[in-house]
Coordinates of C-alpha atoms in Angstrom, one line a residue:
Chain A
X1 CA -32.3 -48.4 8.5
X2 CA -31.9 -48.1 4.8
X3 CA -34.6 -45.1 5.1
X4 CA -32.2 -43.5 7.8
X5 CA -29.4 -44.1 5.9
X6 CA -30.9 -42.5 2.8
X7 CA -32.1 -39.6 4.9
X8 CA -28.3 -39.0 6.2
X9 CA -26.7 -39.2 2.4
X10 CA -29.3 -36.7 1.4
X11 CA -28.7 -34.2 4.0
X12 CA -25.0 -34.1 3.7
X13 CA -25.4 -33.9 0.0
X14 CA -27.6 -31.2 0.4
X15 CA -25.2 -29.6 3.1
X16 CA -22.3 -29.9 0.7
X17 CA -24.3 -28.1 -2.1
X18 CA -25.3 -25.4 0.4
X19 CA -21.7 -25.2 1.8
X20 CA -19.9 -25.7 -1.8
X21 CA -18.3 -21.8 -2.3
X22 CA -17.0 -22.3 1.9
X23 CA -15.4 -25.7 1.8
X24 CA -13.6 -25.0 -1.9
X25 CA -12.6 -22.1 0.1
X26 CA -11.5 -24.3 2.7
X27 CA -9.7 -26.6 0.7
X28 CA -7.6 -23.9 -1.3
X29 CA -6.2 -22.0 2.0
X30 CA -5.3 -25.2 3.5
X31 CA -3.9 -26.1 -0.1
X32 CA -2.0 -22.8 -0.2
X33 CA -0.7 -23.1 3.5
X34 CA 0.9 -26.5 2.7
X35 CA 2.2 -24.9 -1.0
X36 CA 3.8 -22.4 1.1
X37 CA 5.6 -24.7 3.4
X38 CA 7.1 -26.7 1.1
X39 CA 8.0 -23.8 -1.1
X40 CA 9.9 -22.6 2.4
X41 CA 11.9 -25.7 2.7
X42 CA 12.7 -25.9 -1.3
X43 CA 11.2 -28.9 -1.4
X44 CA 10.3 -28.9 -5.0
X45 CA 13.9 -28.6 -6.4
X46 CA 15.0 -31.3 -3.9
X47 CA 12.5 -33.2 -4.8
X48 CA 13.3 -33.1 -8.8
X49 CA 17.1 -33.7 -7.9
X50 CA 16.2 -37.1 -5.9
X51 CA 14.5 -37.8 -9.5
X52 CA 16.9 -36.5 -12.4
X53 CA 20.2 -35.6 -10.4
X54 CA 22.1 -38.9 -9.7
X55 CA 24.8 -37.4 -7.9
X56 CA 22.7 -35.0 -5.7
X57 CA 20.9 -37.7 -4.7
X58 CA 23.7 -39.5 -3.4
X59 CA 24.5 -36.6 -1.5
X60 CA 20.9 -36.6 0.1
X61 CA 21.2 -40.0 0.9
X62 CA 24.7 -38.8 2.8
X63 CA 23.0 -35.5 4.3
X64 CA 19.8 -36.8 5.5
X65 CA 21.3 -40.5 6.5
X66 CA 18.3 -42.7 4.8
X67 CA 19.2 -45.8 2.8
X68 CA 16.0 -46.2 1.2
X69 CA 15.3 -43.6 -1.8
X70 CA 11.3 -44.2 -1.3
X71 CA 11.7 -42.5 2.4
X72 CA 14.2 -39.9 1.3
X73 CA 11.6 -37.3 0.2
X74 CA 9.7 -37.9 3.4
X75 CA 12.8 -38.1 5.5
X76 CA 13.9 -34.3 3.9
X77 CA 10.3 -33.0 4.7
X78 CA 10.4 -33.9 7.9
X79 CA 14.1 -33.3 8.8
X80 CA 13.8 -29.5 6.8
X81 CA 11.1 -28.9 9.1
X82 CA 12.8 -29.4 11.9
X83 CA 15.8 -27.8 11.2
X84 CA 13.6 -24.6 10.5
X85 CA 11.1 -24.6 13.6
X86 CA 7.7 -24.4 14.4
X87 CA 7.7 -20.4 14.5
X88 CA 9.5 -20.0 11.2
X89 CA 7.1 -22.6 9.5
X90 CA 3.8 -21.0 10.6
X91 CA 5.2 -17.4 9.9
X92 CA 6.3 -18.2 6.6
X93 CA 3.6 -20.7 5.4
X94 CA 0.7 -18.4 6.4
X95 CA 1.9 -14.7 5.7
X96 CA 0.9 -14.9 1.7
X97 CA -2.8 -14.6 3.7
X98 CA -2.1 -10.9 3.5
X99 CA -2.6 -10.8 -0.2
X100 CA -5.9 -12.5 -0.3
X101 CA -7.9 -10.4 2.2
X102 CA -9.3 -8.3 -0.5
X103 CA -10.2 -10.8 -2.8
X104 CA -11.6 -12.7 -0.1
X105 CA -13.8 -9.4 0.7
X106 CA -15.0 -9.7 -2.6
X107 CA -15.7 -13.0 -2.9
X108 CA -18.0 -12.1 0.5
X109 CA -20.0 -9.5 -1.0
X110 CA -20.7 -11.6 -4.5
X111 CA -21.7 -14.7 -2.4
X112 CA -23.7 -12.7 0.1
X113 CA -25.7 -10.8 -3.0
X114 CA -25.9 -13.8 -5.2
X115 CA -27.7 -15.9 -2.1
X116 CA -30.4 -12.6 -2.0
X117 CA -30.0 -12.7 2.0
X118 CA -31.8 -10.4 3.2
X119 CA -29.5 -7.1 3.9
X120 CA -29.9 -6.1 7.5
X121 CA -27.0 -5.9 9.5
X122 CA -27.7 -9.2 11.8
X123 CA -28.0 -11.1 8.4
X124 CA -24.7 -9.5 7.2
X125 CA -22.9 -10.1 10.7
X126 CA -23.6 -14.2 10.7
X127 CA -22.8 -14.4 7.1
X128 CA -19.6 -12.7 8.0
X129 CA -19.0 -14.9 11.0
X130 CA -19.4 -18.3 8.5
X131 CA -17.1 -16.5 5.8
X132 CA -14.6 -16.0 8.9
X133 CA -14.8 -19.2 10.4
X134 CA -14.0 -21.1 7.9
X135 CA -10.7 -19.1 7.1
X136 CA -10.1 -19.3 10.7
X137 CA -10.4 -23.2 10.3
X138 CA -8.1 -23.7 7.9
X139 CA -5.4 -22.0 10.2
X140 CA -6.2 -24.2 12.8
X141 CA -5.8 -27.5 11.1
X142 CA -2.4 -26.3 9.7
X143 CA -1.5 -25.1 13.1
X144 CA -2.1 -28.7 14.0
X145 CA -0.4 -30.6 11.5
X146 CA 2.7 -28.1 12.1
X147 CA 2.5 -28.9 16.1
X148 CA 1.9 -32.7 15.3
X149 CA 5.2 -32.8 12.7
X150 CA 7.5 -30.5 14.2
X151 CA 6.9 -30.4 18.2
X152 CA 8.7 -28.3 20.5
X153 CA 11.7 -26.6 18.2
X154 CA 11.9 -23.3 18.0
X155 CA 13.6 -20.3 16.2
X156 CA 15.9 -18.7 18.7
X157 CA 15.6 -15.5 17.4
X158 CA 11.8 -15.0 16.8
X159 CA 10.0 -12.8 19.4
X160 CA 6.6 -12.3 19.1
X161 CA 5.4 -8.9 19.5
X162 CA 1.4 -8.6 19.8
X163 CA -0.2 -8.8 23.2
X164 CA 3.4 -9.1 24.4
X165 CA 2.8 -5.3 26.2
X166 CA -0.5 -6.8 28.0
X167 CA 0.8 -10.5 28.9
X168 CA 4.7 -10.0 29.6
X169 CA 8.0 -10.2 27.3
X170 CA 8.5 -14.3 28.9
X171 CA 4.9 -15.1 27.7
X172 CA 5.8 -16.0 23.8
X173 CA 9.0 -18.0 25.3
X174 CA 7.0 -19.9 27.5
X175 CA 3.8 -20.5 25.7
X176 CA 5.2 -20.3 22.1
X177 CA 2.1 -22.6 20.9
X178 CA -1.0 -20.5 22.5
X179 CA 0.9 -17.1 21.5
X180 CA 0.9 -18.5 17.7
X181 CA -3.0 -19.5 18.4
X182 CA -4.3 -16.0 19.5
X183 CA -2.4 -14.7 16.9
X184 CA -4.0 -17.2 14.4
X185 CA -7.1 -15.5 16.2
X186 CA -5.9 -11.8 14.9
X187 CA -4.9 -12.9 11.5
X188 CA -7.7 -15.1 10.6
X189 CA -10.7 -14.4 12.4
X190 CA -10.6 -10.5 13.7
X191 CA -9.1 -9.1 10.8
X192 CA -10.9 -11.0 7.8
X193 CA -14.3 -10.4 9.3
X194 CA -13.4 -6.5 9.3
X195 CA -13.0 -6.7 5.9
X196 CA -15.7 -8.7 5.2
X197 CA -18.1 -7.3 7.3
X198 CA -17.8 -4.1 6.1
X199 CA -17.0 -4.7 2.3
X200 CA -20.9 -6.4 2.6
X201 CA -22.5 -3.0 4.2
X202 CA -20.1 -0.9 2.5
X203 CA -21.0 -2.6 -1.1
X204 CA -24.6 -1.3 -0.7
X205 CA -23.4 2.2 -1.5
X206 CA -21.3 1.8 -5.0
X207 CA -22.9 1.4 -8.5
X208 CA -20.8 -1.9 -9.2
X209 CA -19.6 -4.9 -7.9
X210 CA -16.4 -3.7 -9.9
X211 CA -16.3 0.0 -8.8
X212 CA -16.6 -1.4 -5.3
X213 CA -13.8 -3.7 -5.9
X214 CA -11.6 -0.7 -7.3
X215 CA -11.7 0.6 -4.0
X216 CA -11.2 -1.8 -1.7
X217 CA -8.1 -3.0 -3.8
X218 CA -6.8 0.9 -3.7
X219 CA -7.4 1.0 -0.1
X220 CA -5.9 -2.3 0.9
X221 CA -2.8 -2.1 -1.2
X222 CA -2.1 1.2 -2.0
X223 CA -2.0 3.0 1.7
X224 CA 0.9 0.8 2.3
X225 CA 3.6 1.7 0.1
X226 CA 2.7 5.6 0.4
X227 CA 3.3 5.1 4.1
X228 CA 6.4 3.5 3.6
X229 CA 7.8 6.2 1.1
X230 CA 6.3 9.3 3.8
X231 CA 8.2 7.1 6.8
X232 CA 11.4 7.7 4.9
X233 CA 11.1 11.3 3.8
X234 CA 8.8 12.7 6.9
X235 CA 10.3 10.2 9.7
X236 CA 6.9 9.5 11.2
X237 CA 5.6 6.3 12.7
X238 CA 2.5 5.6 10.4
X239 CA 2.2 2.1 11.7
X240 CA -1.3 2.2 13.1
X241 CA -3.0 4.1 9.8
X242 CA -1.0 1.2 7.4
X243 CA -4.1 -1.6 6.9
X244 CA -1.3 -4.1 6.3
X245 CA 0.4 -3.8 9.6
X246 CA -1.6 -5.9 12.1
X247 CA -1.0 -9.1 9.5
X248 CA 2.9 -8.4 10.2
X249 CA 3.1 -7.2 13.5
X250 CA 5.5 -9.8 14.0
X251 CA 8.4 -7.4 12.6
X252 CA 7.3 -4.2 14.9
X253 CA 9.1 -4.0 18.1
X254 CA 7.1 -2.5 21.0
X255 CA 3.9 -2.4 19.3
X256 CA 0.7 -1.1 21.1
X257 CA -1.5 -4.1 20.7
X258 CA -5.2 -2.3 21.8
X259 CA -4.3 0.6 19.4
X260 CA -3.4 -1.6 16.3
X261 CA -6.6 -3.5 17.3
X262 CA -8.7 -0.6 17.6
X263 CA -7.3 1.1 14.4
X264 CA -8.1 -1.2 12.4
X265 CA -11.6 -2.1 13.9
X266 CA -12.5 1.6 12.7
X267 CA -13.4 0.4 9.1
X268 CA -16.5 -1.4 11.0
X269 CA -17.3 1.6 12.9
X270 CA -17.7 3.7 9.7
X271 CA -19.5 1.3 7.5
X272 CA -21.9 1.2 10.8
X273 CA -22.5 4.8 11.0
X274 CA -22.7 4.9 7.0
X275 CA -25.4 2.3 6.8
X276 CA -27.2 3.7 10.0
X277 CA -27.1 8.0 8.5
X278 CA -27.3 7.2 5.3
X279 CA -29.8 5.7 2.8
X280 CA -29.3 3.4 -0.2
X281 CA -29.3 7.0 -2.6
X282 CA -26.1 7.4 -1.1
X283 CA -23.3 5.5 -3.3
X284 CA -19.6 6.3 -4.7
X285 CA -19.4 6.4 -8.4
X286 CA -16.9 5.5 -10.7
X287 CA -15.7 8.9 -10.8
X288 CA -14.9 9.1 -7.2
X289 CA -12.6 5.8 -7.5
X290 CA -11.3 7.3 -10.8
X291 CA -10.2 10.7 -8.8
X292 CA -8.9 8.5 -6.1
X293 CA -6.6 6.3 -8.3
X294 CA -5.2 10.0 -9.7
X295 CA -4.8 11.4 -6.1
X296 CA -2.7 8.5 -5.6
X297 CA -0.5 8.9 -8.9
X298 CA -0.3 12.4 -8.0
X299 CA 1.3 12.0 -4.9
X300 CA 3.7 9.5 -6.5
X301 CA 4.8 12.1 -9.0
X302 CA 5.2 14.7 -6.1
X303 CA 7.9 12.1 -4.4
X304 CA 9.1 10.9 -7.6
X305 CA 10.6 14.8 -7.9
X306 CA 12.7 14.3 -4.8
X307 CA 14.0 11.2 -5.2
X308 CA 15.0 11.3 -9.5
X309 CA 17.4 14.1 -10.7
X310 CA 16.9 14.4 -14.6
X311 CA 13.7 15.4 -16.0
X312 CA 14.2 12.7 -18.5
X313 CA 13.6 10.0 -16.3
X314 CA 10.7 11.9 -14.7
X315 CA 9.2 12.0 -18.0
X316 CA 9.6 8.3 -18.8
X317 CA 8.0 7.4 -15.3
X318 CA 5.6 9.5 -16.1
X319 CA 4.9 8.5 -19.3
X320 CA 5.3 4.6 -18.4
X321 CA 2.8 5.3 -15.4
X322 CA -0.2 7.2 -17.5
X323 CA -0.1 4.2 -20.5
X324 CA -0.9 1.4 -17.8
X325 CA -3.5 3.4 -16.2
X326 CA -5.4 4.4 -19.6
X327 CA -4.9 0.3 -20.7
X328 CA -6.3 -0.4 -17.4
X329 CA -9.4 2.2 -17.4
X330 CA -10.1 1.0 -20.8
X331 CA -10.4 -2.8 -19.6
X332 CA -11.9 -2.1 -16.6
X333 CA -14.5 -0.5 -18.7
X334 CA -15.1 -3.2 -20.7
X335 CA -15.0 -5.8 -18.4
X336 CA -17.3 -3.6 -16.6
X337 CA -20.1 -3.4 -19.4
X338 CA -19.2 -7.1 -20.0
X339 CA -20.3 -8.2 -16.6
X340 CA -23.7 -7.9 -15.2
X341 CA -24.9 -5.2 -12.5
X342 CA -25.5 -7.4 -9.6
X343 CA -28.1 -4.6 -8.1
X344 CA -30.4 -5.1 -11.4
X345 CA -30.3 -8.7 -11.5
X346 CA -30.4 -10.1 -7.7
X347 CA -30.4 -13.4 -9.3
X348 CA -27.1 -14.5 -11.4
X349 CA -26.7 -17.9 -13.2
X350 CA -23.4 -19.6 -13.1
X351 CA -22.0 -18.4 -16.6
X352 CA -22.6 -14.5 -15.1
X353 CA -21.1 -15.3 -11.9
X354 CA -18.5 -16.7 -13.6
X355 CA -17.7 -14.2 -16.2
X356 CA -17.8 -11.7 -12.9
X357 CA -15.4 -13.8 -10.9
X358 CA -13.2 -13.5 -14.2
X359 CA -13.7 -9.9 -14.9
X360 CA -12.6 -9.1 -11.2
X361 CA -9.3 -11.9 -11.3
X362 CA -8.3 -9.8 -14.1
X363 CA -8.6 -6.6 -12.6
X364 CA -7.2 -7.8 -9.5
X365 CA -3.9 -8.7 -11.1
X366 CA -3.9 -5.7 -13.6
X367 CA -4.2 -3.6 -10.2
X368 CA -1.7 -5.5 -8.4
X369 CA 0.8 -5.0 -11.3
X370 CA 0.2 -1.5 -11.6
X371 CA 1.1 -0.6 -8.2
X372 CA 4.2 -2.9 -8.5
X373 CA 5.1 -1.6 -11.3
X374 CA 4.3 1.8 -9.9
X375 CA 6.1 1.6 -6.7
X376 CA 9.4 -0.6 -7.6
X377 CA 10.4 2.7 -9.8
X378 CA 11.4 3.9 -5.9
X379 CA 13.8 1.7 -5.3
X380 CA 16.1 1.9 -8.4
X381 CA 15.5 -1.6 -9.4
X382 CA 13.2 -0.3 -12.5
X383 CA 14.0 -2.0 -15.7
X384 CA 12.0 -2.3 -18.9
X385 CA 12.6 -5.6 -19.5
X386 CA 11.0 -6.9 -16.3
X387 CA 8.3 -4.3 -16.9
X388 CA 7.3 -5.5 -20.4
X389 CA 7.9 -9.1 -19.1
X390 CA 5.3 -8.6 -16.5
X391 CA 2.8 -6.8 -19.0
X392 CA 3.5 -9.5 -21.2
X393 CA 2.7 -12.4 -19.4
X394 CA -0.3 -10.6 -17.9
X395 CA -2.1 -9.9 -21.4
X396 CA -1.1 -13.6 -22.0
X397 CA -2.7 -15.1 -19.5
X398 CA -5.8 -12.9 -20.1
X399 CA -6.1 -14.5 -23.3
X400 CA -5.4 -18.5 -21.9
X401 CA -8.0 -17.9 -19.2
X402 CA -10.5 -16.9 -21.8
X403 CA -9.9 -19.6 -24.3
X404 CA -9.4 -22.2 -21.3
X405 CA -13.2 -21.1 -20.6
X406 CA -14.0 -21.1 -24.2
X407 CA -12.7 -24.7 -24.0
X408 CA -14.5 -26.1 -20.7
X409 CA -17.9 -24.4 -22.1
X410 CA -18.2 -25.5 -25.7
X411 CA -16.4 -28.0 -26.1
X412 CA -16.1 -30.3 -22.6
X413 CA -19.5 -28.8 -22.2
X414 CA -18.8 -28.3 -18.7
X415 CA -20.7 -25.6 -16.9
X416 CA -20.3 -26.3 -13.5
X417 CA -19.8 -23.4 -11.8
X418 CA -17.8 -25.2 -9.0
X419 CA -14.9 -26.8 -11.7
X420 CA -14.6 -23.3 -12.7
X421 CA -14.2 -21.4 -10.0
X422 CA -11.5 -23.9 -8.6
X423 CA -9.8 -23.6 -12.7
X424 CA -10.1 -19.8 -11.5
X425 CA -8.2 -19.9 -8.4
X426 CA -5.7 -22.6 -9.7
X427 CA -4.6 -19.6 -12.3
X428 CA -4.6 -17.2 -9.5
X429 CA -2.6 -19.2 -7.0
X430 CA 0.0 -20.1 -10.1
X431 CA 0.4 -16.3 -11.0
X432 CA 0.8 -15.2 -7.2
X433 CA 3.6 -17.7 -6.8
X434 CA 5.4 -17.2 -10.1
X435 CA 5.5 -13.7 -9.6
X436 CA 6.8 -14.1 -5.5
X437 CA 9.0 -16.9 -6.0
X438 CA 10.4 -16.7 -9.5
X439 CA 8.9 -20.3 -10.0
X440 CA 9.2 -20.7 -14.1
X441 CA 6.0 -22.8 -14.9
X442 CA 6.1 -24.5 -18.3
X443 CA 5.0 -21.7 -21.0
X444 CA 4.8 -18.7 -19.2
X445 CA 8.7 -17.6 -20.4
X446 CA 7.9 -17.8 -24.3
X447 CA 7.2 -14.2 -24.7
X448 CA 10.5 -13.7 -22.6
X449 CA 12.3 -12.8 -25.1
X450 CA 10.0 -10.8 -27.5
X451 CA 9.8 -7.9 -25.7
X452 CA 12.8 -6.3 -26.0
X453 CA 12.3 -2.5 -27.3
X454 CA 15.0 0.2 -28.3
X455 CA 12.7 3.1 -28.7
X456 CA 9.5 5.4 -28.2
X457 CA 7.8 4.0 -31.5
X458 CA 8.4 0.0 -30.5
X459 CA 7.0 1.1 -27.6
X460 CA 3.8 2.4 -28.7
X461 CA 3.7 -0.2 -31.4
X462 CA 3.9 -2.7 -28.3
X463 CA 0.9 -1.1 -26.5
X464 CA -1.6 -0.4 -29.8
X465 CA -1.2 -4.1 -30.6
X466 CA -1.8 -5.8 -27.2
X467 CA -4.8 -3.3 -27.3
X468 CA -6.5 -4.1 -30.2
X469 CA -5.3 -8.0 -30.2
X470 CA -7.1 -8.3 -26.2
X471 CA -10.0 -6.0 -27.9
X472 CA -10.6 -8.1 -30.5
X473 CA -10.4 -11.1 -28.8
X474 CA -12.5 -10.1 -25.5
X475 CA -15.2 -9.6 -28.5
X476 CA -15.0 -12.2 -30.2
X477 CA -15.4 -14.6 -27.2
X478 CA -18.0 -12.1 -25.8
X479 CA -20.5 -12.8 -28.4
X480 CA -19.9 -16.6 -28.2
X481 CA -20.3 -16.3 -24.9
X482 CA -24.0 -14.2 -25.4
X483 CA -25.0 -17.0 -28.0
X484 CA -24.3 -19.5 -26.0
X485 CA -26.5 -17.8 -23.0
Chain B
X1 CA 11.8 -23.5 29.0
X2 CA 11.9 -19.6 29.3
X3 CA 15.3 -19.6 31.4
X4 CA 17.1 -22.1 28.8
X5 CA 15.6 -20.0 25.6
X6 CA 17.2 -17.3 27.0
X7 CA 20.6 -18.9 28.0
X8 CA 20.8 -20.2 24.1
X9 CA 20.0 -17.0 22.9
X10 CA 22.3 -15.3 25.0
X11 CA 25.0 -18.0 24.6
X12 CA 24.5 -17.9 20.9
X13 CA 24.9 -14.0 20.7
X14 CA 28.2 -13.9 23.0
X15 CA 29.9 -16.7 21.2
X16 CA 28.7 -15.2 17.7
X17 CA 29.9 -11.7 18.1
X18 CA 33.3 -12.6 19.9
X19 CA 33.9 -15.9 17.4
X20 CA 33.3 -13.4 14.4
X21 CA 35.6 -10.3 16.1
X22 CA 38.5 -13.0 16.5
X23 CA 38.0 -13.9 12.8
X24 CA 37.7 -10.3 11.6
X25 CA 36.1 -11.2 8.8
X26 CA 34.0 -8.0 9.0
X27 CA 32.2 -7.3 5.4
X28 CA 29.8 -4.1 4.6
X29 CA 26.6 -5.1 3.3
X30 CA 24.0 -3.4 0.9
X31 CA 20.9 -5.3 0.4
X32 CA 17.9 -4.5 -1.6
X33 CA 15.5 -7.2 0.2
X34 CA 11.9 -8.1 -1.0
X35 CA 9.4 -11.0 0.1
X36 CA 11.5 -13.2 -1.6
X37 CA 15.0 -13.2 -0.2
X38 CA 17.4 -10.8 -1.5
X39 CA 21.2 -11.6 -2.0
X40 CA 24.2 -9.1 -1.3
X41 CA 26.7 -8.3 -3.8
X42 CA 30.0 -9.2 -1.2
X43 CA 30.5 -12.3 -0.3
X44 CA 33.0 -13.5 2.5
X45 CA 35.8 -16.1 2.3
X46 CA 36.9 -17.8 5.8
X47 CA 40.9 -18.4 5.5
X48 CA 41.6 -18.8 9.6
X49 CA 39.1 -21.0 11.3
X50 CA 36.2 -22.4 11.1
X51 CA 33.2 -20.9 11.9
X52 CA 29.8 -21.7 13.9
X53 CA 28.2 -18.4 14.6
X54 CA 27.6 -15.2 12.4
X55 CA 26.5 -11.7 13.6
X56 CA 25.2 -9.4 11.6
X57 CA 24.1 -5.7 12.6
X58 CA 22.2 -3.5 10.3
X59 CA 21.9 0.5 11.3
X60 CA 20.4 1.5 7.9
X61 CA 17.1 1.2 6.0
X62 CA 15.1 3.2 4.2
X63 CA 12.0 2.0 6.4
X64 CA 12.0 2.8 10.2
X65 CA 11.8 0.6 13.3
X66 CA 10.7 -3.0 11.8
X67 CA 12.6 -6.5 11.9
X68 CA 14.5 -8.0 9.1
X69 CA 15.4 -11.8 8.2
X70 CA 18.8 -12.6 7.1
X71 CA 20.5 -15.7 6.5
X72 CA 23.8 -17.4 4.7
X73 CA 23.3 -18.5 1.8
X74 CA 26.3 -20.7 -0.2
X75 CA 27.3 -20.6 -3.9
X76 CA 24.5 -22.6 -4.9
X77 CA 22.1 -20.5 -3.1
X78 CA 21.6 -22.8 -0.2
X79 CA 20.9 -22.0 3.5
X80 CA 23.6 -22.8 6.0
X81 CA 22.6 -22.8 9.4
X82 CA 19.7 -21.2 10.3
X83 CA 17.5 -17.9 9.1
X84 CA 17.4 -15.3 12.2
X85 CA 14.9 -11.9 12.3
X86 CA 16.9 -9.2 13.4
X87 CA 15.9 -6.1 15.0
X88 CA 16.9 -2.3 13.9
X89 CA 20.4 -1.2 15.1
X90 CA 21.2 -4.1 16.7
X91 CA 23.7 -6.7 16.6
X92 CA 22.7 -10.4 16.8
X93 CA 23.6 -13.8 15.6
X94 CA 22.8 -17.0 14.1
X95 CA 24.1 -20.5 13.9
X96 CA 26.0 -20.9 10.5
X97 CA 28.4 -23.3 10.3
X98 CA 31.2 -21.6 7.9
X99 CA 33.9 -23.8 6.7
X100 CA 37.4 -22.8 5.2
X101 CA 38.0 -21.5 1.7
X102 CA 34.2 -21.8 0.7
X103 CA 32.2 -18.4 -0.6
X104 CA 29.2 -17.7 1.6
X105 CA 26.9 -14.6 0.8
X106 CA 24.1 -12.9 3.1
X107 CA 20.9 -13.0 1.9
X108 CA 18.0 -10.7 4.1
X109 CA 14.6 -10.7 3.1
X110 CA 11.2 -9.0 5.2
X111 CA 7.4 -10.1 5.7
X112 CA 5.5 -7.5 3.9
X113 CA 4.7 -8.9 0.2
X114 CA 3.9 -5.3 -1.2
X115 CA 5.8 -2.3 0.0
X116 CA 8.8 -0.7 -2.2
X117 CA 12.0 -2.6 -1.9
X118 CA 13.3 -2.6 1.5
X119 CA 17.2 -1.6 1.2
X120 CA 19.2 -2.4 4.2
X121 CA 22.9 -2.1 5.3
X122 CA 25.4 -2.5 7.9
X123 CA 28.1 -5.4 8.5
X124 CA 28.3 -8.8 8.7
X125 CA 31.0 -10.6 10.8
X126 CA 31.4 -13.8 9.4

């Protein structure tokens, strides 16, 4: 018995070790869904009010009909979830997932090449299935939690659009739970599978993982805003070539489901064709990625001419975008040199792996911010204050992450990769939610009043200071890291 | 369930539109909406009757053929009633128990995270 028990515990341990990345991924996704749900019902503000504001506490106790203060948060949670309805919560609880698709694609590429799998299509297919099942499992558990906690309560204005052209309009109202199960299969299984499977195949034809990262982010985040602007100008529906449309198919009335599913599957067909007809000497280098990015910028400026009136405004906008683009290239170059090339070293050690993840995290943030900065201008809601606020925060976060990583490794002697991964995900998590919901976390607003500029020289000074500072600090850390290795 | 829900939607829409017309608190709105709730600059204050439903008809957007989320909030930006997912160029109603003498704002939001800001405008019968 003892022997059997011992054997079981060993097998469980080895299972956990072998699948630790998948388990971390599952836990993080589940937490994100729960965090989004709580944010949607404004639970955090209400919870803080219960603790610190006595008037509001009494008000809540009356409104939610609860006499015991210990049960009040739970009562608020259940009542608010039921007020909003199952379909409303499942849409807004999982909607943030559309941001993570390129990140999962990169993450899967890293794990796949790090594990030294045989890179034939069958192996890539099996690995992609495993990765995608993890994502779908997180959705499925969240879906079951919502069914159990909310029950048969729905928002009367929501009408699902995907598959409705195939199964009829009444299907959504008659079988809402089943509809969201199939909706989940598409959003959390089909779409991630397409991106993960194609990414692993396509990443073989890129020189460096970070160059590939640029490509997948520009593809996923770059095309949708351009399509929006084109739709406004040309009045043609480009819905089916928009990579993000399938993730928010609920908002497009009378959608052609088969066409939408097929238009996304084209990425898999292209990657399979490339792997069949091209050999490994064919790859996309950095120059082509830079050309691709510049093309996106040029398209923006071409349309800016229609929307902005004075030439002074256009010059200002061009100046800002070029500045950001130069800083972006400069830092991404630095990080590409810093991180090692996966193709040369098949097996990475933990520290290299973390460095690459950190670089990826930084470039994802920077690309995301760059796109926000570029496309925000079209909305006429562009403000210098906001711009510098985001940029300042980005640099500060970069320095904080560097410093924290160094502290973890040198002071607390923590070289555990899972711990570092959790830390990195935590920072990404905080930053994304800070941007999306304007949640002020402690320490993120310190530099808000520092970045107030009123002339051209101040702007140049701003860029110079941050470029020099980040260069010095990254190099110091790099030397320390290298010595540590 | 199907019949019940269809009747409910029909009743809400009918009463929402008719009650709003009776009160005639019609306000034009123009909202810059994002992934987070965007707030309108105009507000509505009921002077005669309490209103259980609010009807929103939006007819302009810088994007074509999509749906937008709308809700009514009070002066502390707390949601009143439920939020509704409304189609382009239609008038629909949501339940929102508005009381006399209070100020209310209309708020909009979209599901797309990354696109440029969506501008929507139309009329709000509160």
